[in-house]
Coordinates of C-alpha atoms (C1' of nucleotides) in Angstrom, one line a residue:
Chain A
M1 CA -4.7 27.5 36.9
T2 CA -7.1 26.0 38.9
A3 CA -8.5 27.9 41.8
Q4 CA -6.2 27.6 44.8
A5 CA -7.9 28.6 48.0
R6 CA -11.6 27.1 47.5
G7 CA -11.7 25.9 51.1
L8 CA -10.0 23.2 53.1
H9 CA -12.4 20.3 52.2
A10 CA -11.5 20.6 48.4
R11 CA -7.8 21.1 49.1
V12 CA -7.4 18.1 50.8
L13 CA -9.8 16.2 48.5
D14 CA -7.3 17.3 45.6
S15 CA -4.3 15.6 47.5
L16 CA -6.0 12.6 48.6
G17 CA -8.0 11.8 45.6
P18 CA -5.2 11.8 43.1
A19 CA -3.0 9.9 45.5
I20 CA -5.5 7.1 45.4
T21 CA -6.1 7.0 41.6
A22 CA -2.3 6.9 41.2
G23 CA -2.2 3.8 43.1
E24 CA -0.3 5.3 46.1
Y25 CA -2.5 3.5 48.5
P26 CA -2.8 0.4 46.3
P27 CA -6.4 -1.4 46.6
G28 CA -7.0 -2.9 50.1
S29 CA -5.1 -0.4 51.7
V30 CA -6.6 0.7 55.2
L31 CA -6.5 4.4 56.3
R32 CA -7.9 5.7 59.2
T33 CA -9.8 9.0 59.3
D34 CA -8.1 10.3 62.3
E35 CA -4.8 9.5 60.9
L36 CA -5.8 11.0 57.9
A37 CA -6.7 14.1 59.5
Q38 CA -3.6 14.7 61.3
R39 CA -1.5 14.1 58.3
F40 CA -3.5 16.8 56.5
E41 CA -3.7 18.8 59.5
V42 CA -7.3 19.3 59.3
S43 CA -10.2 18.7 61.7
R44 CA -12.0 15.6 61.8
S45 CA -14.9 16.7 60.5
V46 CA -13.4 18.2 57.1
M47 CA -11.8 14.5 56.8
R48 CA -15.4 12.9 57.1
E49 CA -16.6 15.1 54.4
V50 CA -13.6 14.1 52.4
V51 CA -13.9 10.7 53.0
R52 CA -17.5 10.8 52.2
V53 CA -17.0 12.1 48.5
L54 CA -14.3 9.5 47.7
E55 CA -16.8 7.1 48.9
S56 CA -19.6 8.2 46.6
M57 CA -16.9 7.9 43.8
H58 CA -16.6 4.5 45.0
L59 CA -12.7 5.0 45.2
V60 CA -13.0 3.5 48.9
A61 CA -15.6 2.3 51.0
S62 CA -15.9 3.2 55.0
R63 CA -16.5 0.4 57.5
R64 CA -16.9 0.7 61.3
R65 CA -14.1 -1.2 63.1
V66 CA -12.1 -1.3 59.9
G67 CA -11.5 1.9 58.5
V68 CA -11.2 3.5 55.4
T69 CA -10.6 0.8 52.6
V70 CA -9.3 1.5 49.1
R71 CA -11.4 -0.3 46.7
P72 CA -10.0 -2.4 43.5
T73 CA -9.7 -0.5 40.6
E74 CA -12.9 -2.1 38.7
E75 CA -15.1 -0.8 40.8
W76 CA -14.2 2.9 40.6
N77 CA -16.5 5.6 39.2
V78 CA -14.5 5.9 36.3
Y79 CA -17.1 8.5 34.6
D80 CA -16.8 10.9 37.4
P81 CA -15.1 13.9 35.6
Q82 CA -13.0 14.4 38.8
V83 CA -11.9 11.2 38.5
I84 CA -10.8 11.4 35.3
R85 CA -9.1 14.6 35.9
W86 CA -7.2 12.8 38.5
R87 CA -6.2 9.6 36.4
L88 CA -5.4 11.9 33.4
A89 CA -2.8 14.1 35.5
G90 CA -1.4 10.8 36.8
A91 CA 0.8 7.9 36.0
D92 CA -1.2 5.8 34.0
R93 CA -2.4 8.7 31.7
P94 CA -1.6 6.6 28.4
R95 CA -4.0 3.6 29.6
Q96 CA -6.8 6.3 30.4
L97 CA -6.1 8.1 27.1
R98 CA -6.8 5.2 25.2
S99 CA -9.8 4.0 27.3
L100 CA -11.5 7.6 26.8
T101 CA -10.3 7.6 22.7
V102 CA -12.0 3.9 22.3
L103 CA -15.0 5.5 24.3
R104 CA -15.2 8.4 21.8
S105 CA -14.8 6.3 18.7
A106 CA -17.8 4.5 19.8
V107 CA -19.9 7.6 21.1
E108 CA -19.0 10.3 18.5
P109 CA -20.1 8.6 15.2
V110 CA -23.6 8.0 16.8
A111 CA -23.5 11.4 18.2
A112 CA -22.8 12.7 15.1
G113 CA -25.7 10.6 13.1
L114 CA -28.2 12.0 15.4
A115 CA -26.9 15.7 15.1
A116 CA -27.5 15.6 11.6
R117 CA -31.3 14.9 12.5
N118 CA -31.5 17.5 15.5
A119 CA -29.2 20.1 15.0
T120 CA -30.7 23.5 15.1
A121 CA -29.7 26.3 12.6
E122 CA -27.8 27.9 15.4
Q123 CA -25.8 24.4 15.9
C124 CA -25.1 24.2 12.2
A125 CA -23.7 27.8 11.7
A126 CA -21.6 27.4 15.0
L127 CA -20.4 23.9 13.5
T128 CA -19.3 25.2 10.3
E129 CA -17.6 28.3 12.1
C130 CA -15.7 25.6 14.2
A131 CA -14.7 23.6 11.1
L132 CA -13.5 26.7 9.2
G133 CA -11.5 27.9 12.0
M134 CA -9.8 24.5 12.2
V135 CA -8.9 25.3 8.4
A136 CA -7.7 28.5 9.2
T137 CA -5.6 27.4 12.0
S138 CA -4.4 24.0 10.3
R139 CA -1.0 25.2 9.3
G140 CA 1.8 27.3 10.9
R141 CA 2.3 25.8 14.1
Q142 CA -1.0 27.4 15.2
L143 CA -1.7 24.6 17.7
E144 CA -3.7 26.2 20.6
G145 CA -5.8 28.0 18.2
Y146 CA -6.8 24.8 16.5
L147 CA -7.1 23.0 19.9
V148 CA -9.9 25.4 20.8
H149 CA -12.0 25.5 17.4
D150 CA -11.2 21.3 17.8
M151 CA -12.6 21.1 21.3
A152 CA -15.7 23.4 20.3
F153 CA -16.6 21.1 17.2
H154 CA -16.8 17.8 19.2
R155 CA -18.7 19.7 22.0
I156 CA -21.1 21.1 19.6
V157 CA -21.6 17.9 17.7
L158 CA -22.2 16.0 21.3
D159 CA -24.7 18.4 22.5
A160 CA -26.6 18.7 18.9
S161 CA -27.2 15.2 19.1
G162 CA -30.2 15.6 21.9
N163 CA -28.8 12.7 23.9
E164 CA -27.9 14.1 27.4
M165 CA -25.5 11.2 27.9
F166 CA -23.6 12.0 24.9
A167 CA -23.5 15.9 26.0
R168 CA -22.1 15.1 29.0
L169 CA -19.1 13.7 27.3
G170 CA -18.3 17.0 26.1
D171 CA -15.8 17.7 28.7
V172 CA -14.5 14.6 28.3
V173 CA -13.6 14.9 24.7
A174 CA -12.0 18.0 25.5
E175 CA -10.0 16.6 27.9
V176 CA -8.6 13.9 25.8
L177 CA -8.3 16.5 22.9
A178 CA -6.2 19.0 24.9
G179 CA -4.0 16.2 26.5
R180 CA -3.1 14.8 23.0
T181 CA -2.1 18.5 21.9
H182 CA -0.2 19.3 25.2
H183 CA 1.5 16.2 25.5
D184 CA 2.1 13.8 22.6
V185 CA 1.9 15.5 19.1
M186 CA 2.3 19.4 19.9
F187 CA 5.8 19.4 17.6
E188 CA 3.5 19.1 13.9
D189 CA 0.5 20.3 12.4
P190 CA -2.6 18.5 12.4
D191 CA -3.4 15.8 10.0
P192 CA -4.8 17.6 6.8
A193 CA -7.2 14.5 6.2
A194 CA -8.4 15.1 9.6
V195 CA -9.3 18.8 8.9
T196 CA -11.2 17.9 5.8
L197 CA -13.0 15.2 7.4
H198 CA -14.6 18.0 9.9
V199 CA -15.4 20.3 7.2
R200 CA -17.4 17.3 5.6
V201 CA -19.0 16.3 8.9
A202 CA -20.3 19.9 9.4
E203 CA -21.6 19.8 5.8
A204 CA -23.3 16.4 6.4
V205 CA -24.8 17.7 9.6
R206 CA -26.0 20.9 7.8
E207 CA -27.8 18.9 5.0
G208 CA -29.5 16.5 8.1
D209 CA -27.3 13.6 6.2
A210 CA -27.2 11.2 9.3
A211 CA -25.6 8.4 7.3
R212 CA -23.0 10.4 5.9
A213 CA -22.4 12.3 9.2
E214 CA -21.7 9.0 10.9
A215 CA -19.4 7.5 8.8
L216 CA -17.4 10.6 8.5
T217 CA -17.0 10.9 12.0
R218 CA -16.3 7.3 12.4
E219 CA -13.3 7.9 10.0
I220 CA -12.0 10.7 12.2
A221 CA -12.2 8.2 15.1
E222 CA -10.5 6.0 13.5
G223 CA -7.6 8.4 12.6
A224 CA -7.3 9.2 16.4
L225 CA -7.4 5.4 17.4
R226 CA -4.1 4.8 14.7
E227 CA -2.7 8.1 16.1
L228 CA -2.7 6.4 19.3
D229 CA -1.3 3.1 18.3
I230 CA 1.5 4.8 16.9
L231 CA 2.2 6.8 19.9
A232 CA 1.6 4.2 22.3
P233 CA 1.3 0.6 21.2
P234 CA -1.6 -1.3 22.8
P235 CA -0.9 -3.5 25.4
A236 CA -1.2 -7.1 23.5
P237 CA -0.5 -6.8 19.7
A238 CA -2.3 -9.7 17.8
S239 CA -0.2 -12.8 18.0
Chain B
M1 CA -34.5 -5.0 48.5
T2 CA -32.3 -2.1 49.5
A3 CA -30.3 -2.4 52.6
Q4 CA -32.4 -0.4 55.2
A5 CA -30.2 0.6 58.0
R6 CA -26.9 1.8 56.8
G7 CA -26.2 4.7 58.4
L8 CA -28.0 8.0 59.1
H9 CA -26.0 9.7 56.3
A10 CA -27.1 7.3 53.3
R11 CA -30.8 7.7 54.4
V12 CA -30.7 10.8 54.3
L13 CA -29.2 10.8 50.7
D14 CA -31.2 8.4 49.7
S15 CA -34.2 10.7 50.4
L16 CA -33.2 14.1 49.2
G17 CA -31.1 12.8 46.2
P18 CA -34.2 11.4 44.3
A19 CA -36.1 14.4 45.4
I20 CA -33.6 16.8 43.6
T21 CA -33.4 14.7 40.4
A22 CA -37.0 14.3 40.0
G23 CA -37.2 18.1 39.8
E24 CA -39.0 18.4 43.5
Y25 CA -36.6 21.2 43.8
P26 CA -36.2 22.8 40.5
P27 CA -32.9 24.0 39.4
G28 CA -32.0 27.7 41.1
S29 CA -33.9 26.3 44.2
V30 CA -32.1 27.5 47.2
L31 CA -31.7 25.3 50.4
R32 CA -30.2 26.2 53.7
T33 CA -27.7 23.0 55.3
D34 CA -29.7 24.0 58.8
E35 CA -32.9 23.8 57.6
L36 CA -32.5 20.6 55.6
A37 CA -30.8 19.3 59.1
Q38 CA -34.1 20.3 61.0
R39 CA -36.2 18.9 58.3
F40 CA -34.7 15.3 58.2
E41 CA -33.9 15.5 61.8
V42 CA -30.0 14.7 61.9
S43 CA -27.6 17.0 63.0
R44 CA -25.3 19.5 61.1
S45 CA -22.5 17.4 60.2
V46 CA -24.5 14.6 58.7
M47 CA -26.5 17.0 56.5
R48 CA -23.0 18.8 55.8
E49 CA -21.8 15.1 54.6
V50 CA -24.9 14.7 52.7
V51 CA -24.5 18.2 50.9
R52 CA -20.7 17.3 50.0
V53 CA -21.7 14.2 48.2
L54 CA -24.6 15.9 46.4
E55 CA -21.9 18.4 45.6
S56 CA -19.6 16.0 44.1
M57 CA -22.4 14.6 42.1
H58 CA -22.9 18.1 40.5
L59 CA -26.5 18.2 41.8
V60 CA -26.1 21.3 43.9
A61 CA -23.4 24.1 44.2
S62 CA -22.9 25.3 47.7
R63 CA -22.1 28.8 48.5
R64 CA -21.4 31.2 51.7
R65 CA -24.1 33.4 52.3
V66 CA -26.1 31.9 49.7
G67 CA -26.9 28.6 50.4
V68 CA -27.0 25.2 48.7
T69 CA -28.3 25.7 45.3
V70 CA -29.8 23.2 43.0
R71 CA -27.9 23.0 39.5
P72 CA -29.2 22.9 36.3
T73 CA -29.6 19.4 35.0
E74 CA -27.2 19.9 32.2
E75 CA -24.7 19.9 34.7
W76 CA -25.4 16.7 36.6
N77 CA -23.3 13.8 36.6
V78 CA -25.6 11.6 34.8
Y79 CA -23.0 8.9 34.5
D80 CA -22.9 8.4 38.4
P81 CA -24.5 5.1 38.9
Q82 CA -26.6 6.6 42.1
V83 CA -27.9 9.3 39.9
I84 CA -28.9 6.9 37.2
R85 CA -30.6 4.9 39.8
W86 CA -32.6 7.9 41.0
R87 CA -33.5 9.1 37.8
L88 CA -35.0 5.6 36.7
A89 CA -36.9 5.4 40.0
G90 CA -38.3 8.8 39.2
A91 CA -40.8 10.6 36.9
D92 CA -38.7 10.8 33.9
R93 CA -37.9 7.4 33.8
P94 CA -39.0 7.1 30.3
R95 CA -36.4 9.9 29.2
Q96 CA -33.9 8.3 30.9
L97 CA -34.5 4.8 29.6
R98 CA -34.2 6.3 25.9
S99 CA -30.9 8.4 26.8
L100 CA -29.5 5.2 28.1
T101 CA -30.7 2.8 25.2
V102 CA -29.2 5.1 22.8
L103 CA -26.1 5.3 24.7
R104 CA -26.3 1.0 24.6
S105 CA -26.5 1.3 20.8
A106 CA -23.5 3.6 20.6
V107 CA -21.3 1.6 22.8
E108 CA -22.3 -1.9 22.9
P109 CA -21.3 -3.0 19.1
V110 CA -18.0 -1.4 19.4
A111 CA -17.6 -3.3 22.7
A112 CA -18.4 -6.7 21.0
G113 CA -16.1 -6.2 18.5
L114 CA -13.3 -5.7 20.9
A115 CA -14.5 -8.4 22.8
A116 CA -14.1 -10.9 19.9
R117 CA -10.5 -9.8 19.6
N118 CA -9.7 -9.7 23.5
A119 CA -12.3 -12.2 24.9
T120 CA -10.7 -15.3 27.0
A121 CA -11.5 -19.0 26.6
E122 CA -13.4 -18.4 29.9
Q123 CA -15.0 -15.5 28.6
C124 CA -16.4 -17.3 25.4
A125 CA -17.6 -20.1 27.3
A126 CA -19.6 -17.7 29.6
L127 CA -21.0 -15.9 26.6
T128 CA -22.1 -19.1 25.1
E129 CA -23.8 -20.6 28.4
C130 CA -25.7 -17.0 28.6
A131 CA -26.5 -17.3 25.0
L132 CA -28.1 -20.9 25.6
G133 CA -29.8 -20.3 28.8
M134 CA -31.6 -17.4 26.8
V135 CA -32.6 -19.9 24.5
A136 CA -33.7 -22.0 27.1
T137 CA -36.0 -19.4 28.9
S138 CA -37.1 -17.7 25.7
R139 CA -40.6 -19.2 25.8
G140 CA -43.0 -19.8 28.2
R141 CA -43.3 -16.8 30.3
Q142 CA -40.0 -17.4 31.9
L143 CA -39.0 -14.0 31.9
E144 CA -37.0 -13.6 35.3
G145 CA -34.5 -16.4 33.9
Y146 CA -34.5 -14.8 30.6
L147 CA -33.7 -11.4 32.2
V148 CA -31.0 -12.9 34.3
H149 CA -29.1 -14.7 31.2
D150 CA -29.8 -11.4 29.3
M151 CA -28.0 -9.3 31.9
A152 CA -25.1 -11.5 32.2
F153 CA -24.4 -11.7 28.5
H154 CA -24.4 -8.1 28.0
R155 CA -21.8 -7.7 31.1
I156 CA -19.5 -10.5 29.9
V157 CA -19.3 -8.4 26.2
L158 CA -18.6 -5.3 27.9
D159 CA -15.9 -6.8 30.3
A160 CA -14.4 -8.7 27.6
S161 CA -13.9 -5.9 25.3
G162 CA -10.8 -5.0 27.6
N163 CA -11.8 -1.6 28.0
E164 CA -12.5 -0.1 31.5
M165 CA -15.1 2.6 30.4
F166 CA -17.1 0.0 28.7
A167 CA -16.7 -2.5 31.4
R168 CA -18.4 0.3 34.0
L169 CA -21.6 0.2 31.6
G170 CA -22.2 -3.1 32.8
D171 CA -24.5 -2.2 35.5
V172 CA -26.3 0.4 33.7
V173 CA -27.1 -2.0 31.0
A174 CA -28.4 -4.3 33.6
E175 CA -30.8 -1.6 35.1
V176 CA -31.9 -1.0 31.3
L177 CA -32.9 -4.5 30.9
A178 CA -34.3 -5.0 34.3
G179 CA -36.3 -1.6 33.9
R180 CA -37.6 -3.4 30.6
T181 CA -38.8 -6.5 31.7
H182 CA -40.1 -5.2 34.9
H183 CA -41.9 -2.1 33.5
D184 CA -42.6 -2.2 30.0
V185 CA -42.8 -5.7 28.4
M186 CA -43.2 -8.2 30.7
F187 CA -46.4 -9.6 29.0
E188 CA -45.0 -11.2 26.4
D189 CA -42.1 -13.5 25.6
P190 CA -38.7 -12.1 24.0
D191 CA -38.5 -11.6 20.3
P192 CA -37.1 -14.7 18.6
A193 CA -34.9 -12.9 16.3
A194 CA -33.1 -10.7 19.1
V195 CA -32.3 -14.5 20.8
T196 CA -30.9 -15.8 17.5
L197 CA -28.8 -12.7 17.3
H198 CA -27.5 -13.3 20.6
V199 CA -26.4 -16.8 20.2
R200 CA -24.8 -15.6 16.8
V201 CA -22.9 -12.9 18.7
A202 CA -21.5 -15.4 21.2
E203 CA -20.6 -17.5 18.0
A204 CA -18.7 -14.5 16.4
V205 CA -17.0 -13.9 19.4
R206 CA -15.8 -17.1 19.7
E207 CA -14.3 -17.3 16.4
G208 CA -12.6 -14.0 16.7
D209 CA -14.8 -12.2 13.8
A210 CA -14.8 -8.5 15.1
A211 CA -16.6 -7.3 12.2
R212 CA -19.7 -9.8 12.5
A213 CA -19.8 -9.2 16.4
E214 CA -19.9 -5.9 16.0
A215 CA -22.6 -5.9 13.1
L216 CA -24.8 -8.2 14.9
T217 CA -24.9 -6.5 18.2
R218 CA -25.9 -3.4 16.0
E219 CA -28.6 -5.3 14.9
I220 CA -29.7 -6.4 18.5
A221 CA -29.5 -2.6 19.7
E222 CA -31.4 -1.5 16.4
G223 CA -34.0 -3.7 18.0
A224 CA -33.9 -2.1 21.4
L225 CA -34.3 1.3 19.9
R226 CA -37.1 0.2 17.5
E227 CA -38.8 -1.5 20.5
L228 CA -38.5 1.8 22.5
D229 CA -40.1 4.0 19.7
I230 CA -43.3 1.8 19.9
L231 CA -43.5 2.0 23.6
A232 CA -42.5 5.5 23.9
P233 CA -42.2 7.6 20.7
P234 CA -39.5 10.1 20.5
P235 CA -40.0 13.6 21.3
A236 CA -39.9 15.1 17.7
P237 CA -41.3 12.9 15.2
A238 CA -39.8 13.9 11.8
S239 CA -41.7 16.4 9.9
Chain C
dG1 C1' -27.2 57.6 40.3
dT2 C1' -23.1 55.8 42.0
dG3 C1' -19.8 54.4 44.9
dG4 C1' -18.1 52.8 49.1
dC5 C1' -19.4 50.9 54.2
dG6 C1' -20.6 47.8 57.3
dC7 C1' -24.0 44.2 58.8
dA8 C1' -25.6 39.9 59.0
dA9 C1' -26.6 35.5 57.0
dA10 C1' -25.1 31.2 55.9
dA11 C1' -21.4 28.0 55.0
dG12 C1' -17.0 26.5 56.6
dT13 C1' -14.2 25.0 60.6
dC14 C1' -13.0 23.0 65.0
dT15 C1' -13.4 20.4 69.5
dG16 C1' -14.5 17.1 72.6
dA17 C1' -18.2 13.9 73.9
dC18 C1' -20.7 10.1 73.3
dT19 C1' -22.8 5.8 70.4
dT20 C1' -23.0 2.0 67.8
dT21 C1' -21.0 -1.4 65.1
dT22 C1' -17.6 -5.2 64.4
dT23 C1' -13.7 -7.6 64.9
dG24 C1' -10.7 -10.7 67.0
dA25 C1' -8.4 -12.3 71.3
dG26 C1' -9.0 -14.9 75.1
dC27 C1' -11.5 -18.1 77.7
dA28 C1' -14.4 -22.0 78.6
dC29 C1' -15.9 -26.2 77.5
dA30 C1' -16.6 -30.2 74.7
Chain D
dT1 C1' -7.1 -30.0 69.8
dG2 C1' -10.9 -27.7 68.4
dT3 C1' -15.4 -25.3 68.7
dG4 C1' -18.0 -21.6 70.1
dC5 C1' -19.2 -17.8 73.5
dT6 C1' -18.3 -13.4 75.7
dC7 C1' -16.3 -9.3 76.1
dA8 C1' -13.5 -5.5 75.3
dA9 C1' -11.1 -2.4 72.2
dA10 C1' -11.0 0.2 67.9
dA11 C1' -13.0 2.9 64.7
dA12 C1' -16.5 5.2 62.2
dG13 C1' -20.8 7.4 63.2
dT14 C1' -23.6 11.1 65.5
dC15 C1' -24.4 14.9 67.8
dA16 C1' -24.3 19.9 69.8
dG17 C1' -21.8 24.5 70.2
dA18 C1' -18.7 27.9 69.6
dC19 C1' -16.3 30.3 66.6
dT20 C1' -14.4 32.1 61.5
dT21 C1' -14.9 33.9 57.2
dT22 C1' -16.8 35.0 53.2
dT23 C1' -20.3 37.7 50.6
dG24 C1' -24.6 39.8 49.2
dC25 C1' -27.2 43.5 50.0
dG26 C1' -29.0 47.1 52.2
dC27 C1' -28.0 51.7 53.8
dC28 C1' -26.1 56.2 53.4
dA29 C1' -22.8 59.6 51.7
dC30 C1' -21.7 62.2 48.3

DNA sequence: GTGGCGCAAAAGTCTGACTTTTTGAGCACA
DNA sequence: TGTGCTCAAAAAGTCAGACTTTTGCGCCAC
């Protein structure tokens, strides 16, 4: 699926990055550039570039005479799409999925409210089309088709909000939705209530009703959170 | 303020990065590594590492036979703290500040709600202390002292939410708050209503009242948005 | 006009030498 | 015994130059 032969640099990065985010080298571990270069059978130049990129993601810190130190998790640039992808592919995928879903639940309602104010006619049309597409694929195990429309729907809302920070979460939301379909609940059709909510959000945005768009999207988000609680209960249940 | 002599690599990055985010090289511009290396008087190795990092931020794309192309703004990793810092230091600071404030207004209320559920006793104590500090410095042009407590307050709330994505926005919020004090409204004392709201949020979190913590924080956020509208009206006023 | 051929430009990679910073061990001295 | 200084080694940082690979584009034949 992902491009295979796009330079040594990228290949080493795609090997070392996931290893670090997966905790294979626990925080505080010290690596040495030369040693890594040998291990991956590349020149020091290539390995230095890899380390520089990992450093820019705050996954590691490079210090003279010490080496390349893995940083504690709290310092990682967890918004870097690359880091998100690595973590979603790794062991703490559930934790990551939960974090991202909570983030969605905070951002998307506000984005929908803004979209109701700012969406262009084209965006409204596209949104309605997506909602209809979701309805059309909501029954009969057409999960892949449904997913496509679902991803497009949420991306359009985030784009139409007119806020670039929101817009850039489109990829993240798409990953979360795809992950849900492909790993967790791919055996049953989507919740009919959720489908209806999407249609109504499209309506509200089209009519410029910000408050309603926000409230309805909040309902969608709450549904997603509930779903998550069922599949993977939160770390500390209320005592 | 910022460290001065931390390697050639970092210095060149801190020179080229802001230039790109400032639009000095408009999207689509093509740079050549060798030329850049000459311009900055560094070796190709150093310049290649810089380009790699810029590439990992999606600011540029490097392709053989073509060169290093500046990417369109929509593709930049706008959540990268480095990119945020560069943009806040540059010309479209107001736009950036607005985007971030809207993001805050979406995230912080939800974070406060979670904090009410998850905050430890220590965090509650620290929060109350910050709120009291804000009260103590809210009059008599003690803006710097107020800022310190304000930043700490919001960082604690984001941390206490227990969501790592929220927690990592602490630095961003701190930048926004600092920017407000240092650039925009440093002539007058903070809004007394906002101060009170902070105190009440601390209370709500301490009492574990999630709904109230969320609602109160939403009020704080709305205040910040209103303030922004007064200082720099939004691009398209409602027709 | 269309399609293929080949050139050259630019990034990519490798190697080896040299510099700089920093740590920690060893030693001298109190 | 403990404190502080010196110094050597370790690792990253920097540089220069040669070579490889990809690829856009011009040119030419058809």
